[in-house]
Amino acid sequence: MLDEVIQIYIVEDDPWYGEFLEASIQLFPNVAVHRFSTAKECIETVGLKPALITLDCRLPDMGGKDALRSILKKDKKSKVVVVSAQEDIETAVDLLKQGAYDYLVKNDQTRDRLWNIVKNLLKEAKLERENLRLKKQLFKSIQPVQLIGKDAKFVRAKSMAEKASKLDAGILIFGPSGSGKKTLAKYIHQHAGLASQPFEVFSPIGLSEEQCNTVLFGQEFISSTGIQRETGLLVQIGKGTLVIEHFERLPVHILEQLVQVQRSKQFYAKGSNYRFEVLGQLVFLSQTGSEHWFNSNLLGAEIVFTLTAMQIEMPALNQRKEDIELLSNWFLGQSAANRQPDVPRFSKKAMEKLQNHSFHGNLRELKAIVELAVVLAKHSVVDVEDIVIQGQSKQNHLLLTEEKTMETYQNEIIFHYMEKYKQKVLVVADKLQISKSSIYNLLKRETKGKDE
Amino acid sequence: MFRSFAGDAPTILRLLVKFRVEFDANLRDWEAEIKQGDGERLFQIQHRWLSGFRTLGYEEISQKIGQIQKILHENFPNSSPTVFQEAEKLRGDLQAVRGDLEAEIEQIEAFLKK
């Protein structure tokens, strides 16, 4: 693939110096140089997005600082290298803080330093192109989020999410852990036509207020190599989506800063006087809705309603029993697609077991159970014994979660003991403190039933 | 200076020849402004000159022009007689640099003819 030609602007009123810069830069392949003798001429063409602008600090129509400000106002991503005859550190720091890419003094080192800048720029441009190509490739492979379910509450949440995707305001999704809040946030992201844009998730758990601040808003600091700028997630997402988990656990000061961001769509990072614009969408996740916060005085109404224009409740899985079969089959298809050539199916008993489970871990738990069942299934049918429910004994499961008659429960217990004690009727009768005849009668009934 | 640009002699020659043209014009203006006593014009000339001298590696003359620049800065926009005295003193140095420049151009031309 041929390398793209990058455009470099030289803004210099001294014709000899302009020629010197042009001659230096043109030694690089794939570089096109355009020269301007006034700031105004350059500003008018900044829209063409040059890869680099070298700007003389003293121009006939404008000072370097004003020219830099005007260029960045037109295109804030412009990389402007200020070239000056002055070796004034204060001016250099000031210009760098205002957003200049670098500061060069006109001396015998200028050429070498400019070469380094252009070399790095070409490397950067190549990486950016590579990044874009990979992003496009990745975008092609992104599967659209599928929301499976017929339950009325769930359908309502899905419909609200579709409406929320048209909103340019914060959204709150609340519901128990594992209920699919993040998936719903991704659905909103994709439904808003942002699939190719970044989708980032942030959790404040385990972070101090300062760490939260740095991760979200970024920071600027002076190091031995100059001014370093670390952009926060709010800027990194561009026009994409930032999902903030455990919304109610964010420190109050951060919440207040987010309120300001939501109002003005811009902010200053720590230690910086550079104004960052926020173009992306914020989605907040929480296990509880705003009513709970108001009742427990956790968060004020101003914060909640400024940050979230819409609240969507994601129902727990045990509230949408009718969806368990649908979801189980969907997860089965997903898991089996990677593991087996033939997609297995659930036996009737296996499905009953799933439908009778309470699913405190919601969708996350169901997914884990199904994935394990696919691995455990010996044939093309996932049977009841393949459904392993963690943290619950088989006996408890049978007794507490399934609705059966007392006689059925009694029989199952006896059979379980018979299996456990290798069909030794006397031992089982002793263990269960029942008569031997009860066991013989049961076995007789069972044999008769099978023969019939 | 030439050595630091080795490998790019034709470009350097072109730049040096152009600089020689500017140098001569600036030197003429420099002498004229000293006579006329126009500090502001002198300030403009030295500013451009300084960039060129520094870039081409004429460190000694750059420092001397830098001293004049300092006096001009301190007195700007009122031109002090000191500025013109210093500027006058620098004329001799500038003539010497002109000689160095000429020699350098000849050296590169000879190198390219080989």
mmCIF file of N, CA, C and O in Angstrom, chain A residues 13-17 19-21 23-24 26-27 56 58 84-87 105-112 115, chain B residues 4-5 8 11-12 14-16 18-20 22 43 47-57 59 69 73:
data_model
loop_
_atom_site.group_PDB
_atom_site.id
_atom_site.type_symbol
_atom_site.label_atom_id
_atom_site.label_comp_id
_atom_site.label_asym_id
_atom_site.label_seq_id
_atom_site.Cartn_x
_atom_site.Cartn_y
_atom_site.Cartn_z
ATOM 1 N N ASP A 13 7.245 34.863 7.473
ATOM 2 C CA ASP A 13 7.271 36.063 6.624
ATOM 3 C C ASP A 13 8.664 36.329 6.055
ATOM 4 O O ASP A 13 8.808 37.069 5.095
ATOM 5 N N ASP A 14 9.680 35.740 6.646
ATOM 6 C CA ASP A 14 11.037 35.914 6.130
ATOM 7 C C ASP A 14 11.237 34.909 4.988
ATOM 8 O O ASP A 14 11.280 33.701 5.225
ATOM 9 N N PRO A 15 11.328 35.401 3.731
ATOM 10 C CA PRO A 15 11.380 34.466 2.593
ATOM 11 C C PRO A 15 12.558 33.504 2.678
ATOM 12 O O PRO A 15 12.422 32.321 2.364
ATOM 13 N N TRP A 16 13.702 34.019 3.135
ATOM 14 C CA TRP A 16 14.869 33.137 3.195
ATOM 15 C C TRP A 16 14.646 32.020 4.215
ATOM 16 O O TRP A 16 14.908 30.849 3.946
ATOM 17 N N TYR A 17 14.113 32.405 5.374
ATOM 18 C CA TYR A 17 13.903 31.386 6.414
ATOM 19 C C TYR A 17 12.824 30.380 5.988
ATOM 20 O O TYR A 17 12.923 29.184 6.244
ATOM 21 N N GLU A 19 12.216 29.458 2.991
ATOM 22 C CA GLU A 19 12.838 28.550 2.026
ATOM 23 C C GLU A 19 13.719 27.521 2.723
ATOM 24 O O GLU A 19 13.770 26.350 2.348
ATOM 25 N N PHE A 20 14.397 28.016 3.771
ATOM 26 C CA PHE A 20 15.247 27.109 4.550
ATOM 27 C C PHE A 20 14.397 25.981 5.161
ATOM 28 O O PHE A 20 14.743 24.800 5.067
ATOM 29 N N LEU A 21 13.266 26.373 5.749
ATOM 30 C CA LEU A 21 12.394 25.355 6.374
ATOM 31 C C LEU A 21 11.849 24.399 5.305
ATOM 32 O O LEU A 21 11.820 23.181 5.500
ATOM 33 N N ALA A 23 13.119 23.668 2.384
ATOM 34 C CA ALA A 23 14.175 22.790 1.880
ATOM 35 C C ALA A 23 14.463 21.665 2.874
ATOM 36 O O ALA A 23 14.709 20.521 2.483
ATOM 37 N N SER A 24 14.400 21.991 4.156
ATOM 38 C CA SER A 24 14.669 20.975 5.183
ATOM 39 C C SER A 24 13.585 19.903 5.193
ATOM 40 O O SER A 24 13.872 18.708 5.281
ATOM 41 N N GLN A 26 11.379 19.185 2.813
ATOM 42 C CA GLN A 26 11.155 18.469 1.553
ATOM 43 C C GLN A 26 12.125 17.321 1.313
ATOM 44 O O GLN A 26 11.970 16.591 0.341
ATOM 45 N N LEU A 27 13.072 17.171 2.200
ATOM 46 C CA LEU A 27 13.974 16.027 2.055
ATOM 47 C C LEU A 27 13.256 14.715 2.365
ATOM 48 O O LEU A 27 13.724 13.641 2.029
ATOM 49 N N ASP A 56 5.767 30.953 12.564
ATOM 50 C CA ASP A 56 6.731 31.948 13.038
ATOM 51 C C ASP A 56 6.063 32.744 14.168
ATOM 52 O O ASP A 56 4.877 33.056 14.110
ATOM 53 N N ARG A 58 6.600 35.710 15.116
ATOM 54 C CA ARG A 58 6.392 37.140 14.857
ATOM 55 C C ARG A 58 6.010 37.300 13.379
ATOM 56 O O ARG A 58 6.854 37.224 12.499
ATOM 57 N N SER A 84 10.643 30.303 16.723
ATOM 58 C CA SER A 84 10.888 31.670 17.168
ATOM 59 C C SER A 84 12.383 31.957 17.287
ATOM 60 O O SER A 84 13.186 31.067 17.551
ATOM 61 N N ALA A 85 12.706 33.226 17.092
ATOM 62 C CA ALA A 85 14.107 33.632 17.261
ATOM 63 C C ALA A 85 14.411 33.822 18.751
ATOM 64 O O ALA A 85 15.561 33.950 19.147
ATOM 65 N N GLN A 86 13.361 33.849 19.562
ATOM 66 C CA GLN A 86 13.521 34.106 20.994
ATOM 67 C C GLN A 86 13.753 32.812 21.781
ATOM 68 O O GLN A 86 13.006 31.862 21.623
ATOM 69 N N GLU A 87 14.752 32.845 22.631
ATOM 70 C CA GLU A 87 14.988 31.692 23.510
ATOM 71 C C GLU A 87 14.361 31.983 24.866
ATOM 72 O O GLU A 87 15.039 32.078 25.869
ATOM 73 N N VAL A 105 13.579 27.007 18.547
ATOM 74 C CA VAL A 105 14.303 28.277 18.469
ATOM 75 C C VAL A 105 15.086 28.278 17.154
ATOM 76 O O VAL A 105 15.619 27.259 16.737
ATOM 77 N N LYS A 106 15.095 29.440 16.495
ATOM 78 C CA LYS A 106 15.822 29.530 15.219
ATOM 79 C C LYS A 106 17.316 29.542 15.503
ATOM 80 O O LYS A 106 17.859 30.568 15.928
ATOM 81 N N ASN A 107 17.938 28.440 15.328
ATOM 82 C CA ASN A 107 19.395 28.359 15.475
ATOM 83 C C ASN A 107 19.927 27.192 14.643
ATOM 84 O O ASN A 107 19.175 26.624 13.835
ATOM 85 N N ASP A 108 21.165 26.839 14.826
ATOM 86 C CA ASP A 108 21.717 25.780 13.979
ATOM 87 C C ASP A 108 21.184 24.381 14.318
ATOM 88 O O ASP A 108 21.516 23.413 13.647
ATOM 89 N N GLN A 109 20.377 24.294 15.371
ATOM 90 C CA GLN A 109 19.776 22.992 15.735
ATOM 91 C C GLN A 109 18.379 22.828 15.108
ATOM 92 O O GLN A 109 17.799 21.747 15.142
ATOM 93 N N THR A 110 17.842 23.935 14.590
ATOM 94 C CA THR A 110 16.448 23.916 14.118
ATOM 95 C C THR A 110 16.193 22.793 13.115
ATOM 96 O O THR A 110 15.203 22.066 13.235
ATOM 97 N N ARG A 111 17.107 22.699 12.162
ATOM 98 C CA ARG A 111 16.922 21.704 11.099
ATOM 99 C C ARG A 111 16.817 20.279 11.665
ATOM 100 O O ARG A 111 15.901 19.530 11.320
ATOM 101 N N ASP A 112 17.741 19.939 12.563
ATOM 102 C CA ASP A 112 17.730 18.587 13.144
ATOM 103 C C ASP A 112 16.467 18.336 13.950
ATOM 104 O O ASP A 112 15.856 17.267 13.875
ATOM 105 N N TRP A 115 13.520 17.931 11.691
ATOM 106 C CA TRP A 115 13.572 16.603 11.076
ATOM 107 C C TRP A 115 12.993 15.554 12.026
ATOM 108 O O TRP A 115 12.234 14.693 11.619
ATOM 109 N N SER B 4 27.962 20.070 8.628
ATOM 110 C CA SER B 4 26.726 19.656 9.316
ATOM 111 C C SER B 4 25.597 19.385 8.320
ATOM 112 O O SER B 4 24.628 18.724 8.645
ATOM 113 N N PHE B 5 25.727 19.941 7.095
ATOM 114 C CA PHE B 5 24.684 19.704 6.091
ATOM 115 C C PHE B 5 25.151 18.732 5.009
ATOM 116 O O PHE B 5 24.598 18.676 3.931
ATOM 117 N N ASP B 8 23.623 17.075 1.530
ATOM 118 C CA ASP B 8 22.556 17.908 1.001
ATOM 119 C C ASP B 8 23.161 19.188 0.426
ATOM 120 O O ASP B 8 22.612 20.277 0.555
ATOM 121 N N THR B 11 21.190 21.870 -1.969
ATOM 122 C CA THR B 11 20.205 22.690 -1.252
ATOM 123 C C THR B 11 20.909 23.772 -0.437
ATOM 124 O O THR B 11 20.477 24.924 -0.414
ATOM 125 N N ILE B 12 21.966 23.362 0.225
ATOM 126 C CA ILE B 12 22.699 24.305 1.070
ATOM 127 C C ILE B 12 23.305 25.420 0.222
ATOM 128 O O ILE B 12 23.249 26.593 0.576
ATOM 129 N N ARG B 14 22.183 26.546 -2.608
ATOM 130 C CA ARG B 14 21.068 27.425 -3.010
ATOM 131 C C ARG B 14 20.716 28.380 -1.862
ATOM 132 O O ARG B 14 20.547 29.586 -2.049
ATOM 133 N N LEU B 15 20.648 27.821 -0.646
ATOM 134 C CA LEU B 15 20.275 28.639 0.523
ATOM 135 C C LEU B 15 21.358 29.678 0.834
ATOM 136 O O LEU B 15 21.051 30.822 1.158
ATOM 137 N N LEU B 16 22.603 29.245 0.711
ATOM 138 C CA LEU B 16 23.700 30.170 1.024
ATOM 139 C C LEU B 16 23.767 31.316 0.005
ATOM 140 O O LEU B 16 23.977 32.471 0.360
ATOM 141 N N LYS B 18 21.281 32.485 -1.702
ATOM 142 C CA LYS B 18 20.156 33.379 -1.413
ATOM 143 C C LYS B 18 20.453 34.231 -0.175
ATOM 144 O O LYS B 18 20.097 35.401 -0.106
ATOM 145 N N PHE B 19 21.097 33.587 0.799
ATOM 146 C CA PHE B 19 21.417 34.318 2.024
ATOM 147 C C PHE B 19 22.423 35.433 1.725
ATOM 148 O O PHE B 19 22.348 36.519 2.301
ATOM 149 N N ARG B 20 23.341 35.130 0.794
ATOM 150 C CA ARG B 20 24.340 36.143 0.420
ATOM 151 C C ARG B 20 23.634 37.379 -0.165
ATOM 152 O O ARG B 20 23.987 38.507 0.154
ATOM 153 N N GLU B 22 20.558 38.375 0.446
ATOM 154 C CA GLU B 22 19.886 39.059 1.568
ATOM 155 C C GLU B 22 20.906 39.770 2.454
ATOM 156 O O GLU B 22 20.670 40.857 2.959
ATOM 157 N N PHE B 43 15.976 47.354 14.125
ATOM 158 C CA PHE B 43 15.426 46.231 14.896
ATOM 159 C C PHE B 43 14.920 45.131 13.950
ATOM 160 O O PHE B 43 15.165 43.945 14.152
ATOM 161 N N HIS B 47 16.591 41.359 13.448
ATOM 162 C CA HIS B 47 15.741 40.210 13.782
ATOM 163 C C HIS B 47 15.865 39.117 12.717
ATOM 164 O O HIS B 47 16.051 37.942 13.029
ATOM 165 N N ARG B 48 15.772 39.540 11.461
ATOM 166 C CA ARG B 48 15.879 38.562 10.365
ATOM 167 C C ARG B 48 17.302 38.014 10.256
ATOM 168 O O ARG B 48 17.511 36.827 10.027
ATOM 169 N N TRP B 49 18.228 38.907 10.411
ATOM 170 C CA TRP B 49 19.625 38.536 10.283
ATOM 171 C C TRP B 49 20.013 37.476 11.322
ATOM 172 O O TRP B 49 20.677 36.494 11.029
ATOM 173 N N LEU B 50 19.541 37.742 12.517
ATOM 174 C CA LEU B 50 19.876 36.856 13.635
ATOM 175 C C LEU B 50 19.411 35.419 13.355
ATOM 176 O O LEU B 50 20.153 34.466 13.577
ATOM 177 N N SER B 51 18.169 35.293 12.845
ATOM 178 C CA SER B 51 17.636 33.951 12.542
ATOM 179 C C SER B 51 18.539 33.241 11.544
ATOM 180 O O SER B 51 18.876 32.069 11.712
ATOM 181 N N GLY B 52 18.928 33.989 10.487
ATOM 182 C CA GLY B 52 19.760 33.404 9.442
ATOM 183 C C GLY B 52 21.124 33.014 9.963
ATOM 184 O O GLY B 52 21.580 31.888 9.746
ATOM 185 N N PHE B 53 21.758 33.931 10.691
ATOM 186 C CA PHE B 53 23.105 33.643 11.225
ATOM 187 C C PHE B 53 23.084 32.451 12.168
ATOM 188 O O PHE B 53 23.925 31.565 12.100
ATOM 189 N N ARG B 54 22.097 32.469 13.011
ATOM 190 C CA ARG B 54 22.000 31.360 13.996
ATOM 191 C C ARG B 54 21.799 30.044 13.269
ATOM 192 O O ARG B 54 22.409 29.034 13.590
ATOM 193 N N THR B 55 20.870 30.064 12.305
ATOM 194 C CA THR B 55 20.535 28.832 11.596
ATOM 195 C C THR B 55 21.742 28.292 10.833
ATOM 196 O O THR B 55 21.956 27.080 10.757
ATOM 197 N N LEU B 56 22.532 29.210 10.277
ATOM 198 C CA LEU B 56 23.692 28.768 9.496
ATOM 199 C C LEU B 56 24.912 28.509 10.385
ATOM 200 O O LEU B 56 25.966 28.130 9.893
ATOM 201 N N GLY B 57 24.764 28.730 11.655
ATOM 202 C CA GLY B 57 25.815 28.353 12.592
ATOM 203 C C GLY B 57 26.891 29.409 12.819
ATOM 204 O O GLY B 57 27.973 29.088 13.315
ATOM 205 N N GLU B 59 27.912 31.487 15.065
ATOM 206 C CA GLU B 59 27.589 31.720 16.480
ATOM 207 C C GLU B 59 28.140 33.048 16.999
ATOM 208 O O GLU B 59 27.463 33.796 17.700
ATOM 209 N N GLN B 69 20.458 43.436 19.850
ATOM 210 C CA GLN B 69 19.022 43.151 20.034
ATOM 211 C C GLN B 69 18.586 43.467 21.471
ATOM 212 O O GLN B 69 17.535 44.054 21.700
ATOM 213 N N HIS B 73 15.863 46.070 22.527
ATOM 214 C CA HIS B 73 14.707 45.644 23.335
ATOM 215 C C HIS B 73 14.519 46.544 24.543
ATOM 216 O O HIS B 73 13.408 46.965 24.865
#
